[in-house]
XYZ file of C-alpha atoms in Angstrom:
783
model
C 38.104 8.367 13.035
C 39.580 6.754 15.919
C 43.299 5.001 15.453
C 43.453 1.690 13.440
C 44.909 -0.787 15.532
C 45.556 -4.469 14.694
C 42.381 -6.261 15.320
C 39.531 -7.698 13.491
C 37.538 -5.898 10.913
C 33.586 -6.783 10.957
C 34.303 -9.252 7.901
C 30.225 -9.586 7.819
C 28.728 -12.095 5.016
C 28.506 -9.056 2.353
C 31.956 -8.097 2.046
C 35.083 -9.304 0.800
C 35.323 -9.435 -2.659
C 38.425 -11.430 -2.557
C 36.466 -14.150 -1.320
C 33.842 -13.893 -4.147
C 36.615 -14.460 -6.528
C 38.089 -17.344 -4.595
C 34.910 -19.423 -4.561
C 34.796 -18.980 -8.307
C 38.662 -20.260 -8.711
C 39.694 -24.130 -9.817
C 39.900 -25.372 -6.407
C 43.305 -27.093 -7.504
C 44.616 -23.701 -8.351
C 44.107 -22.445 -4.635
C 45.549 -24.920 -3.535
C 48.977 -25.069 -5.609
C 49.201 -21.281 -5.738
C 48.495 -19.798 -2.543
C 48.071 -16.039 -4.924
C 45.168 -13.748 -4.935
C 42.597 -14.539 -7.448
C 42.041 -12.128 -10.278
C 40.078 -11.904 -13.324
C 42.149 -14.096 -15.466
C 40.963 -16.908 -13.377
C 37.170 -17.386 -14.109
C 34.566 -19.601 -12.512
C 35.191 -23.108 -13.010
C 34.091 -25.263 -10.250
C 30.146 -24.960 -9.457
C 29.703 -24.445 -5.711
C 28.179 -27.938 -5.133
C 30.889 -29.638 -6.640
C 32.975 -28.735 -4.018
C 32.871 -30.455 -0.675
C 34.468 -27.398 1.090
C 33.396 -23.866 0.642
C 36.102 -21.221 0.296
C 33.920 -18.284 1.792
C 30.490 -17.344 3.843
C 29.829 -14.166 2.082
C 28.031 -16.172 -0.915
C 26.261 -19.167 -1.305
C 23.716 -21.246 -3.700
C 20.340 -19.886 -3.367
C 17.966 -21.971 -5.541
C 20.391 -22.469 -8.509
C 22.256 -19.222 -8.474
C 25.259 -17.950 -6.670
C 24.151 -14.947 -4.587
C 25.701 -12.526 -2.229
C 24.775 -13.244 1.434
C 24.398 -11.160 4.716
C 23.607 -12.033 8.537
C 20.171 -10.804 9.931
C 20.428 -8.507 13.282
C 18.483 -10.250 15.983
C 19.972 -8.429 18.774
C 18.002 -5.854 20.420
C 19.775 -2.351 20.176
C 19.737 -0.045 22.977
C 20.740 3.780 21.875
C 19.122 6.865 23.448
C 16.886 6.988 20.554
C 15.424 3.377 21.113
C 15.309 4.130 24.529
C 13.260 7.345 24.188
C 10.774 5.599 21.838
C 10.329 2.635 24.755
C 9.409 5.465 27.313
C 7.194 7.275 25.008
C 5.078 4.387 23.909
C 1.517 4.624 25.292
C -0.413 1.429 26.733
C -2.386 1.884 23.471
C 0.808 1.531 21.158
C 1.942 -1.406 22.947
C -1.707 -3.364 22.721
C -1.243 -2.061 18.974
C 1.717 -3.951 18.739
C 0.402 -7.126 20.758
C -2.687 -7.311 18.906
C -0.917 -6.954 15.550
C 1.447 -10.001 16.161
C -1.788 -12.084 16.562
C -3.679 -10.399 13.460
C -0.716 -11.492 11.791
C -0.568 -15.182 12.786
C -4.138 -15.135 11.925
C -3.669 -13.807 8.286
C -0.523 -16.424 7.768
C -2.968 -19.053 8.681
C -5.877 -17.974 6.678
C -3.643 -17.087 3.341
C -1.480 -20.447 3.894
C -4.412 -22.460 4.430
C -6.048 -20.960 0.996
C -2.771 -21.298 -0.760
C -2.314 -25.296 0.396
C -6.069 -25.750 -0.508
C -5.618 -24.283 -3.863
C -2.453 -26.065 -4.361
C -4.624 -29.304 -4.083
C -7.500 -28.206 -6.496
C -5.122 -27.270 -9.307
C -2.775 -30.521 -8.993
C -5.891 -33.152 -8.441
C -7.764 -31.372 -11.637
C -4.546 -30.715 -13.681
C -3.189 -34.718 -13.185
C -6.844 -35.967 -13.122
C -7.670 -34.604 -16.783
C -4.325 -36.259 -17.910
C -4.766 -39.061 -16.284
C -8.295 -39.546 -17.605
C -7.284 -38.786 -21.119
C -4.684 -41.561 -21.066
C -7.344 -43.866 -19.529
C -9.678 -43.097 -22.254
C -7.291 -43.947 -24.887
C -6.206 -46.939 -23.351
C -9.490 -48.371 -23.169
C -9.876 -47.797 -26.867
C -6.572 -49.738 -27.386
C -4.807 -46.760 -28.811
C -1.717 -47.708 -26.509
C 0.700 -45.535 -28.131
C -1.414 -42.362 -28.710
C -2.215 -42.934 -24.726
C 1.533 -42.308 -24.135
C 1.891 -39.590 -26.461
C -0.690 -37.833 -24.790
C 0.316 -38.869 -21.026
C 4.239 -37.729 -22.020
C 2.992 -34.405 -23.751
C 0.829 -33.276 -20.848
C 3.876 -33.994 -18.515
C 6.305 -32.278 -20.725
C 4.272 -29.280 -21.072
C 3.498 -28.845 -17.351
C 7.399 -29.441 -16.499
C 8.432 -26.852 -18.831
C 5.990 -24.483 -17.620
C 7.451 -24.991 -14.149
C 10.608 -25.160 -14.978
C 10.511 -21.945 -17.431
C 9.084 -19.918 -14.001
C 12.346 -21.369 -11.994
C 14.956 -20.623 -14.571
C 13.695 -17.235 -15.734
C 11.631 -15.552 -12.819
C 12.627 -16.892 -9.246
C 15.644 -19.300 -9.423
C 15.266 -19.331 -5.764
C 12.366 -21.250 -6.384
C 13.952 -24.425 -7.153
C 13.921 -27.382 -4.912
C 12.342 -27.864 -1.411
C 13.083 -24.653 -0.005
C 13.309 -25.626 3.437
C 16.989 -25.643 3.840
C 16.954 -21.799 2.483
C 13.979 -21.022 5.263
C 16.118 -23.113 8.162
C 19.333 -21.144 7.463
C 17.645 -17.949 7.219
C 15.778 -18.762 10.829
C 19.550 -19.155 11.756
C 20.344 -15.953 10.818
C 21.403 -15.845 6.977
C 19.644 -13.743 4.668
C 19.649 -13.409 0.623
C 16.917 -11.096 -0.142
C 15.652 -13.429 -2.848
C 14.681 -16.302 -0.662
C 11.183 -14.625 0.471
C 10.718 -12.255 -2.126
C 7.630 -11.944 -3.681
C 8.447 -13.360 -7.308
C 9.866 -16.371 -5.257
C 6.559 -16.867 -3.782
C 4.559 -16.603 -7.036
C 6.654 -19.091 -8.634
C 6.738 -21.538 -5.602
C 2.865 -22.048 -6.202
C 2.794 -22.122 -9.429
C 5.867 -24.322 -10.191
C 5.054 -26.362 -7.735
C 1.712 -26.999 -9.080
C 3.121 -27.608 -12.624
C 5.879 -30.323 -11.296
C 3.606 -32.048 -9.421
C 0.715 -32.133 -11.757
C 3.738 -33.591 -14.316
C 3.843 -36.566 -12.584
C 7.293 -35.964 -10.857
C 8.123 -38.116 -8.191
C 8.310 -34.669 -5.958
C 6.225 -33.545 -3.423
C 4.251 -30.253 -2.460
C 5.150 -30.204 1.268
C 8.599 -29.152 1.260
C 7.288 -26.112 -1.069
C 4.627 -25.506 1.154
C 6.777 -24.875 3.680
C 8.867 -21.980 1.689
C 5.683 -20.790 0.620
C 4.131 -20.325 3.955
C 7.287 -18.649 4.862
C 7.248 -16.436 2.322
C 3.568 -15.278 2.693
C 5.015 -14.590 6.569
C 7.787 -12.797 5.252
C 5.535 -10.479 2.763
C 3.041 -9.884 5.779
C 5.541 -8.593 7.921
C 7.572 -6.313 5.638
C 6.343 -3.469 7.940
C 4.473 -1.426 5.294
C 5.369 -0.181 2.152
C 5.803 3.384 0.644
C 5.670 2.373 -2.923
C 2.149 1.440 -2.733
C 1.176 3.935 0.273
C 0.980 1.292 2.877
C 2.981 3.249 5.671
C 0.097 2.870 8.566
C 1.901 3.579 11.726
C 0.923 0.135 13.070
C 2.864 -1.599 10.437
C 6.044 -0.265 11.239
C 6.138 -2.061 14.548
C 7.547 -5.040 12.493
C 10.514 -3.261 10.729
C 13.115 -5.460 12.346
C 14.528 -8.767 11.922
C 13.385 -9.941 15.443
C 9.791 -9.686 14.672
C 10.271 -11.023 10.882
C 11.862 -13.953 12.293
C 9.085 -14.774 14.754
C 6.456 -14.498 11.554
C 8.455 -16.645 9.385
C 8.795 -19.163 11.981
C 4.853 -19.055 12.151
C 4.880 -19.726 8.419
C 6.861 -22.472 7.920
C 4.887 -24.370 10.589
C 1.521 -23.495 8.575
C 3.195 -24.541 5.559
C 3.752 -28.241 7.181
C -0.056 -27.755 8.584
C -1.155 -27.222 5.113
C 0.541 -29.892 3.698
C -0.257 -32.649 5.942
C -3.366 -31.220 7.767
C -1.150 -31.602 10.684
C -1.288 -28.756 13.093
C 0.457 -30.276 15.718
C 3.200 -31.696 13.975
C 3.406 -28.242 12.115
C 4.318 -26.502 15.232
C 6.828 -29.491 16.223
C 8.569 -29.090 12.944
C 9.049 -25.651 13.113
C 10.397 -26.617 16.744
C 12.519 -29.282 15.746
C 13.664 -28.660 12.163
C 13.222 -25.255 11.292
C 13.840 -22.874 14.077
C 17.194 -21.801 15.824
C 15.674 -20.194 18.501
C 12.115 -20.729 20.468
C 10.713 -19.166 23.248
C 6.781 -19.878 24.972
C 5.460 -16.680 23.427
C 6.284 -17.893 19.763
C 4.904 -21.225 20.978
C 1.508 -20.044 21.419
C 1.365 -17.733 18.245
C 2.540 -20.589 16.003
C 0.142 -23.141 17.511
C -2.462 -20.198 16.826
C -1.288 -20.240 13.153
C -1.588 -23.972 12.594
C -4.913 -24.087 13.907
C -6.353 -21.637 11.949
C -4.833 -23.762 8.895
C -6.468 -26.683 10.173
C -9.761 -24.830 10.170
C -9.820 -23.273 6.966
C -8.933 -26.664 5.400
C -11.590 -28.613 7.096
C -13.884 -26.082 5.728
C -12.962 -26.054 2.476
C -12.674 -29.907 1.901
C -16.003 -30.118 3.058
C -17.269 -27.643 0.590
C -15.917 -29.799 -1.980
C -17.286 -32.926 -1.205
C -20.239 -32.081 -2.919
C -18.951 -32.106 -5.846
C -17.783 -28.298 -6.747
C -14.451 -28.562 -7.012
C -14.097 -30.258 -10.229
C -11.994 -34.103 -9.815
C -10.824 -32.987 -6.520
C -13.056 -35.556 -4.375
C -11.997 -37.008 -1.333
C -8.714 -35.623 -0.256
C -5.613 -34.380 -2.303
C -4.637 -33.273 1.403
C -3.106 -36.538 2.461
C -5.627 -38.055 5.038
C -4.949 -41.876 5.430
C -7.410 -43.903 7.435
C -5.526 -46.883 9.255
C -7.653 -46.953 12.448
C -9.211 -50.125 11.074
C -5.935 -52.012 11.224
C -5.010 -54.703 13.603
C -2.831 -52.842 16.166
C -1.725 -55.403 18.507
C 1.702 -57.357 17.936
C 3.379 -59.763 19.621
C 7.000 -60.272 20.073
C 8.069 -61.476 16.830
C 6.260 -58.611 15.374
C 8.322 -56.425 17.156
C 11.786 -57.714 15.879
C 9.979 -57.290 12.359
C 9.823 -53.798 13.031
C 13.332 -53.489 14.236
C 14.435 -55.173 11.481
C 12.461 -52.687 9.385
C 13.927 -49.519 10.764
C 17.180 -50.743 10.537
C 16.975 -51.262 6.871
C 15.150 -48.159 6.687
C 17.934 -46.526 8.455
C 20.347 -47.684 5.903
C 18.583 -47.206 2.918
C 18.070 -43.193 4.270
C 21.582 -42.728 4.223
C 22.315 -44.355 1.067
C 19.591 -41.690 -0.469
C 20.998 -38.773 1.003
C 24.376 -39.933 -0.480
C 23.070 -40.094 -3.866
C 21.160 -36.897 -3.737
C 24.352 -35.216 -2.751
C 26.071 -36.534 -5.916
C 23.110 -35.699 -8.206
C 22.996 -32.010 -6.798
C 26.671 -31.813 -7.449
C 26.340 -33.260 -10.919
C 23.503 -30.938 -11.659
C 25.128 -27.833 -10.734
C 27.363 -28.209 -13.567
C 24.308 -28.562 -16.046
C 22.366 -25.465 -14.309
C 25.382 -22.776 -14.113
C 25.206 -22.924 -17.953
C 22.177 -20.757 -17.950
C 18.084 -21.326 -18.494
C 17.901 -23.305 -21.618
C 20.369 -26.168 -20.326
C 17.759 -25.750 -17.026
C 15.127 -26.432 -19.337
C 16.459 -29.279 -21.222
C 17.544 -31.018 -18.047
C 13.669 -30.729 -16.950
C 12.429 -31.855 -20.203
C 14.657 -34.855 -19.967
C 13.917 -36.076 -16.720
C 10.073 -35.478 -17.481
C 10.384 -38.146 -20.315
C 12.178 -40.612 -18.605
C 9.598 -40.368 -15.964
C 6.762 -40.867 -18.173
C 8.465 -43.470 -19.842
C 8.913 -45.507 -16.207
C 5.423 -44.707 -15.045
C 3.581 -45.758 -18.609
C 6.215 -48.429 -19.458
C 6.832 -50.075 -16.130
C 3.499 -51.557 -15.744
C 3.863 -53.669 -18.853
C 5.882 -55.676 -16.484
C 3.157 -56.841 -14.143
C 1.069 -59.322 -14.335
C -2.998 -58.979 -15.102
C -4.556 -60.059 -11.542
C -8.246 -61.163 -11.303
C -10.540 -59.043 -9.467
C -11.773 -60.888 -6.187
C -15.426 -61.219 -5.617
C -15.039 -60.274 -2.232
C -14.133 -56.273 -2.866
C -16.411 -53.721 -1.411
C -15.204 -51.518 -4.296
C -15.729 -51.603 -7.971
C -12.767 -53.734 -9.952
C -11.277 -52.647 -11.968
C -11.490 -48.819 -11.463
C -12.406 -47.124 -14.518
C -12.251 -43.290 -14.540
C -11.459 -42.100 -11.202
C -8.428 -43.067 -8.693
C -8.237 -46.400 -6.800
C -6.178 -49.535 -6.315
C -7.513 -51.491 -9.074
C -6.385 -49.984 -12.285
C -7.305 -51.767 -15.669
C -4.315 -50.724 -18.130
C -3.785 -53.325 -20.688
C -5.842 -56.051 -18.729
C -8.832 -57.795 -20.208
C -12.306 -57.588 -18.484
C -12.493 -58.132 -14.722
C -8.449 -58.024 -14.143
C -6.519 -54.942 -12.716
C -2.608 -54.172 -13.032
C -1.377 -53.709 -9.535
C 1.666 -51.560 -10.925
C -0.663 -49.278 -12.835
C -2.517 -48.315 -9.973
C 0.482 -47.092 -8.375
C 2.531 -45.584 -11.291
C -0.569 -44.015 -13.159
C -1.827 -42.199 -9.910
C -1.202 -39.136 -8.288
C 1.530 -39.576 -5.787
C -1.126 -38.897 -2.790
C -3.626 -41.696 -4.642
C -0.669 -43.928 -4.708
C 0.282 -43.358 -1.419
C -3.139 -44.031 -0.166
C -3.132 -47.417 -2.322
C -0.067 -48.569 -0.453
C -1.340 -47.616 3.038
C -4.891 -49.225 2.185
C -5.609 -51.753 4.835
C -7.095 -55.168 4.096
C -5.444 -55.141 0.834
C -2.672 -57.768 2.021
C -2.896 -59.889 -1.576
C -3.616 -57.179 -4.215
C 0.135 -56.202 -4.753
C 2.334 -58.638 -6.175
C 6.048 -58.931 -4.935
C 8.038 -58.340 -8.173
C 5.242 -55.087 -8.700
C 6.348 -53.708 -5.215
C 9.709 -54.534 -5.603
C 9.830 -52.686 -9.228
C 7.876 -49.847 -7.947
C 10.340 -49.474 -4.991
C 13.238 -49.369 -7.244
C 11.637 -46.943 -9.767
C 10.612 -44.467 -6.876
C 13.551 -44.559 -5.334
C 15.813 -44.094 -8.414
C 13.174 -41.217 -9.735
C 13.414 -39.235 -6.591
C 16.792 -39.136 -6.324
C 17.280 -37.850 -9.984
C 14.178 -35.551 -9.950
C 15.428 -33.289 -7.126
C 18.013 -30.783 -7.794
C 16.159 -29.729 -11.537
C 14.867 -26.487 -11.737
C 11.222 -26.958 -10.517
C 9.743 -26.622 -6.919
C 10.193 -30.091 -5.114
C 10.032 -31.785 -1.731
C 11.432 -34.412 -0.483
C 8.530 -35.931 1.542
C 6.500 -37.529 -0.853
C 9.192 -39.320 -2.595
C 10.797 -40.888 0.490
C 7.024 -41.777 1.845
C 6.449 -43.674 -1.434
C 9.889 -45.439 -1.537
C 9.305 -46.279 2.184
C 5.538 -47.285 1.852
C 6.328 -49.657 -0.865
C 9.441 -50.857 0.577
C 7.478 -51.739 4.174
C 4.736 -53.231 2.252
C 7.353 -55.426 0.239
C 8.841 -56.726 3.242
C 5.594 -57.646 5.055
C 4.412 -59.428 1.735
C 7.777 -61.569 1.799
C 7.459 -62.722 5.486
C 3.575 -62.312 6.084
C 3.113 -65.884 7.200
C 5.100 -64.780 10.350
C 3.339 -61.272 10.829
C 0.032 -60.459 12.350
C 0.379 -56.262 11.377
C -1.835 -55.497 8.902
C 0.051 -54.742 5.420
C -0.809 -50.928 5.333
C 0.351 -50.549 9.023
C 3.647 -52.071 8.020
C 3.686 -49.979 4.629
C 3.444 -46.773 7.066
C 6.066 -48.033 9.636
C 8.498 -48.363 6.153
C 7.478 -44.954 5.409
C 8.690 -43.552 8.948
C 11.658 -45.585 9.163
C 12.768 -44.159 5.588
C 11.672 -40.528 6.561
C 13.781 -41.230 10.057
C 16.684 -42.201 7.746
C 16.576 -39.363 5.554
C 15.210 -36.532 7.416
C 16.434 -37.578 10.957
C 13.657 -35.816 12.593
C 11.806 -37.945 15.298
C 8.940 -36.091 17.172
C 7.623 -33.931 14.897
C 7.538 -36.771 12.306
C 6.077 -39.102 14.660
C 3.453 -36.470 15.199
C 2.825 -35.936 11.371
C 2.367 -39.638 11.222
C 0.136 -40.027 13.653
C -2.083 -37.121 12.590
C -1.815 -38.099 8.892
C -3.720 -41.795 9.901
C -5.799 -40.701 12.486
C -4.300 -43.874 14.847
C -2.637 -42.924 17.854
C -2.458 -46.625 18.796
C 0.273 -47.307 16.348
C 2.569 -44.608 18.393
C 4.752 -47.063 20.452
C 5.516 -48.715 17.054
C 6.227 -45.302 14.831
C 8.721 -43.939 18.066
C 10.834 -47.335 17.667
C 11.014 -47.091 13.969
C 12.147 -43.425 14.058
C 14.271 -43.940 16.677
C 16.305 -46.609 15.385
C 15.981 -45.608 11.924
C 18.010 -42.118 12.814
C 20.224 -43.875 14.754
C 21.492 -46.077 12.089
C 21.505 -43.215 9.727
C 23.632 -40.949 11.538
C 26.643 -43.074 11.498
C 27.353 -42.535 7.984
C 25.982 -38.712 7.253
C 23.652 -35.562 8.207
C 20.409 -35.419 7.591
C 19.137 -34.450 4.141
C 18.206 -30.723 4.736
C 21.653 -30.461 6.842
C 23.623 -31.946 3.890
C 21.960 -29.533 1.376
C 22.280 -26.707 3.693
C 26.374 -27.678 3.575
C 26.523 -28.159 0.159
C 24.633 -24.663 -0.966
C 27.523 -23.116 1.022
C 24.802 -21.315 3.696
C 27.135 -20.556 6.707
C 24.854 -22.031 9.286
C 25.860 -22.027 12.808
C 25.092 -25.214 14.743
C 23.789 -25.715 18.028
C 27.006 -27.234 18.997
C 30.647 -25.913 18.764
C 33.073 -27.963 16.677
C 35.884 -29.984 18.744
C 38.708 -27.835 17.579
C 37.286 -24.635 18.714
C 37.887 -25.347 22.401
C 42.236 -25.422 21.870
C 41.749 -21.780 20.080
C 40.326 -18.270 21.692
C 38.418 -15.642 20.113
C 41.667 -13.852 19.523
C 43.114 -16.165 17.142
C 40.696 -15.711 14.812
C 40.271 -11.734 14.244
C 42.638 -9.848 12.254
C 43.167 -6.103 11.754
C 43.033 -3.342 10.858
C 39.504 -2.481 12.830
C 37.677 0.358 11.495
C 36.427 2.830 14.436
C 34.808 6.178 14.533
C 34.977 8.796 17.331
C 32.071 9.562 19.333
C 32.137 12.782 17.195
C 33.209 12.132 14.016
C 34.028 14.333 10.713
C 31.330 13.329 8.435
C 34.193 12.862 5.404
C 35.296 10.150 7.606
C 32.127 8.399 8.170
C 31.380 8.547 4.394
C 34.969 7.068 3.350
C 34.669 4.304 5.670
C 31.056 3.292 4.397
C 32.736 3.694 0.640
C 35.561 1.404 1.255
C 34.609 -0.901 3.343
C 31.357 -2.915 3.435
C 31.465 -3.696 7.280
C 28.071 -3.283 8.759
C 28.928 -2.550 12.067
C 31.611 0.007 13.562
C 32.657 0.133 16.951
C 32.530 3.591 18.681
C 35.274 4.937 20.853
C 35.361 7.949 23.033
C 38.240 9.973 23.433
C 39.312 13.081 25.289
C 37.886 15.352 25.676
C 34.777 13.678 25.573
C 36.251 10.913 28.502
C 39.108 10.589 30.448
C 40.562 8.091 28.304
C 39.801 5.725 25.351
C 36.566 4.102 26.260
C 34.435 1.801 24.000
C 31.158 3.554 23.786
C 29.128 1.061 21.937
C 28.949 -0.082 17.976
C 26.820 1.664 15.560
C 25.425 0.015 12.574
C 25.874 0.938 8.969
C 22.308 1.458 8.042
C 21.843 3.785 11.160
C 24.574 6.156 9.836
C 23.311 6.307 6.251
C 20.038 7.584 7.642
C 21.989 10.184 9.992
C 23.645 11.141 6.999
C 20.836 11.382 4.621
C 19.128 13.560 6.976
C 22.218 15.762 6.966
C 22.223 16.353 10.769
C 25.385 17.589 11.105
C 27.269 20.696 13.533
C 30.131 22.976 12.202
C 32.047 22.194 15.791
C 33.444 19.189 17.003
C 31.045 19.002 19.895
C 27.996 16.933 21.435
C 25.286 17.672 19.646
C 22.964 14.418 19.588
C 19.797 16.109 21.028
C 19.478 17.330 17.018
C 19.213 13.759 16.291
C 16.866 12.725 19.305
C 14.203 15.414 17.832
C 14.656 15.337 14.232
C 14.229 11.704 13.934
C 12.220 9.018 15.426
C 12.779 5.198 16.227
C 11.002 4.068 12.921
C 13.156 6.047 10.642
C 15.734 3.563 11.485
C 13.606 0.703 11.088
C 14.811 -1.930 8.528
C 13.461 -1.520 5.141
C 12.113 -4.969 3.346
C 13.605 -6.814 1.121
C 16.749 -5.284 1.139
C 15.599 -2.074 -0.390
C 17.275 0.142 2.614
C 19.182 3.221 1.959
C 22.555 2.981 -0.063
C 25.542 5.140 -0.136
C 24.649 6.011 -3.862
C 21.602 7.761 -2.447
C 23.271 10.453 -0.363
C 24.054 13.749 -1.769
C 26.894 15.422 0.440
C 28.616 18.700 -0.345
C 32.108 19.381 -0.102
C 31.225 21.888 2.945
C 29.202 19.329 4.759
C 32.084 16.642 4.369
C 34.130 18.937 6.709
C 31.570 18.899 9.336
C 30.691 16.584 12.336
C 28.338 14.114 13.222
C 27.298 13.132 16.705
C 27.187 9.224 16.750
C 26.416 8.728 20.352
C 22.382 8.614 20.158
C 22.503 5.897 17.522
C 24.989 4.126 19.173
C 24.262 0.586 20.815
C 26.054 1.187 24.219
C 25.516 -1.990 25.170
C 26.467 -4.813 22.820
C 27.591 -8.327 23.600
C 31.315 -8.180 24.367
C 33.462 -10.979 25.404
C 37.270 -11.338 26.583
C 39.915 -11.790 24.260
C 40.707 -15.360 26.212
C 37.513 -16.559 25.861
C 37.350 -19.969 24.245
C 36.115 -19.867 20.551
C 33.877 -22.869 21.589
C 32.465 -20.301 24.397
C 32.064 -17.559 22.069
C 30.210 -19.487 19.051
C 27.587 -21.137 21.589
C 27.112 -17.430 23.002
C 27.092 -16.248 19.546
C 24.399 -18.626 18.290
C 22.188 -18.673 21.250
C 21.887 -15.170 21.141
C 21.293 -14.776 17.393
C 24.196 -12.239 16.970
C 25.554 -10.390 14.277
C 28.504 -8.752 15.801
C 30.344 -9.957 18.972
C 32.784 -7.656 20.183
C 36.260 -8.813 21.768
C 37.858 -6.626 24.179
C 41.262 -6.561 25.852
C 41.671 -8.752 29.101
C 44.951 -6.347 30.238
C 44.187 -2.410 30.848
C 46.631 0.101 28.831
C 45.386 -1.232 25.437
C 42.996 -0.270 23.109
C 39.521 -0.679 24.320
C 38.638 -3.063 21.385
C 40.569 -5.846 19.806
C 37.899 -6.944 17.091
C 34.611 -8.073 16.212
C 33.317 -11.515 15.693
C 30.860 -12.161 12.914
C 29.301 -15.542 11.679
C 32.216 -15.578 9.167
C 34.794 -16.076 11.881
C 33.272 -18.823 13.012
C 33.090 -21.088 9.980
C 35.415 -23.708 9.402
C 36.537 -22.637 6.256
C 37.989 -19.487 7.145
C 39.349 -21.149 10.769
C 41.080 -24.007 8.802
C 42.437 -20.991 6.364
C 43.948 -19.469 9.389
C 45.206 -22.816 10.704
C 45.463 -25.598 8.002
C 47.093 -27.948 10.650
C 43.611 -28.162 12.217
C 42.176 -29.652 8.805
C 45.483 -31.987 8.727
C 44.343 -33.088 12.580
C 40.680 -33.745 11.469
């Protein structure tokens, strides 16, 4: 092996057991004693309770702490890959392009079908529950109605929580922060596993049907990403799916593109918003984008839209049980008055400012609730189930009990639909009221979330909801949405925020209706947009999603104004909710901009020694020893005499590639160049990345003592063109380069001659604030 000089080890995300223990120590102990963590210091603080994560090698995925690593988005250029490129025929190139578009088609079809299935299941399960409670209430059996309603909710909630707690903890929550982190280059194999997909689908159905103030929109994004990852695994030897065409996708770069398409398809399936799905992937989910990916993503969402339209048309004939008008949210406010005066515009601005303030408060409270729930969730699955059951009972008590506070309202004789509505969804729930009267608060609480939003967005209904009812509903939904997110069920944030924002918008309209000319339903829509902007901090994608939801282009200027103002106001106080959750979970996310203090540091300031490197022709025993005693993913390869006139950097070799060479035992008894053996005995596909982290491991090797004394020529598998920076480059500039190129390793080379050819390697870990401030504590004090 080459000489170990003072330089940075490849501190990739899967190494450093010391940091694993450091995270699990009591934070105060670490600050008081700067000693090595030890076995007598067990976990005392859950990850989310500490504002500052102490390591970037593990993170909270779902409800469990999991090891994480970086993804390889860099194009590898070694002799073997180059030979494969030169040998590709036009037919193989066509196969690769055709397969990319075929996968985009399959992602769209599958995600559309899953989204439709979710809606049918939710509408029928929730519909049965609500019809049962309604039937008992009409018989004046109020206590029995509550018992039936609460029991159905608890059973559905417990089933969803059991799936999350025992099968796939990574399926809990929205899933958007995890997908966003994956597309940024952070990987934990459980994020997109088949078990996560299964639990995400059925857990989301159970959670939404159980009456929780959650949505299925966030989980649909995660579901679309899981479907894309499953299709892009590049085949499976276990199930004998090893068709040569599928092997083209055995790399992180192509899988990243497929998962981007899947995330966009999830939004399109959740909102029936194909263009909004593309823009969501561009603005919020993806960290890298290009025009070719735009075309494929747009094609995927278009397929989703066609599938949903065909299936909904089929259901309108009454073949889908209680799934009738939509389920897939589609609100028609095209009949609303869209003209507005200057006074109305001032009211819209006021609405946006308050929405920004409420959105930032929402994010702050979600932060506190998540940190509190992490204390409970870390105690085990049984405590997760108890927490879910407790929140379910609380939600049932609120949704059934609060409508008793509302006054019964006489039905107007001018109504075009039946009043009260019995046995179906509608604005006029009878609840406990006498004949020809309705309970407006029951019309919002004792309904599916989608139908409640329809009621709030309905036009020409300015007098159908009382001020007190809207205030109670706003406070109830705002609070329940905060305390529900973080329990062990798949849960989205879009619907709770839309519900709270719509009720808040209609409440403001009710209070100031004498001076407004905008329709109450349209003002509810603007209220929902303002709160979405204040929590999500998205602008373009949210604007288009709202337009596609309402099918009304004339409201575009108002929605744009509301989103821009609410986002600006909320940004003063904290980050967007997804960025906040990414940080809380400890996911090492590379931001699009460098931190200001990075401008005062250079690349050499954050690397440390010793560096583990190999000679171009290395002894097998040395390679095995390095792989055994380090968890580094990349190793520099240095040529020395007699293979070069002076020590020079040949390139970078990956751990996974070394394992393939050792597995195939391509060795020579003499220390000579023997790379032709690798080129003849191996194909580029042999070095493809296995799906779901099931690649070769050191334990799979069987190397004899005699073979340990032999040599392996690493030149054919060495990436001869790794990205390098000079050691004097500012850390800010290096961080931007690392992020924009989607790198896993960035080699640092010396500025002056006469020194070893490489100084160290920068990885994602080295750019994380906790690492830098651990080296330079005065930076934290200055901040």
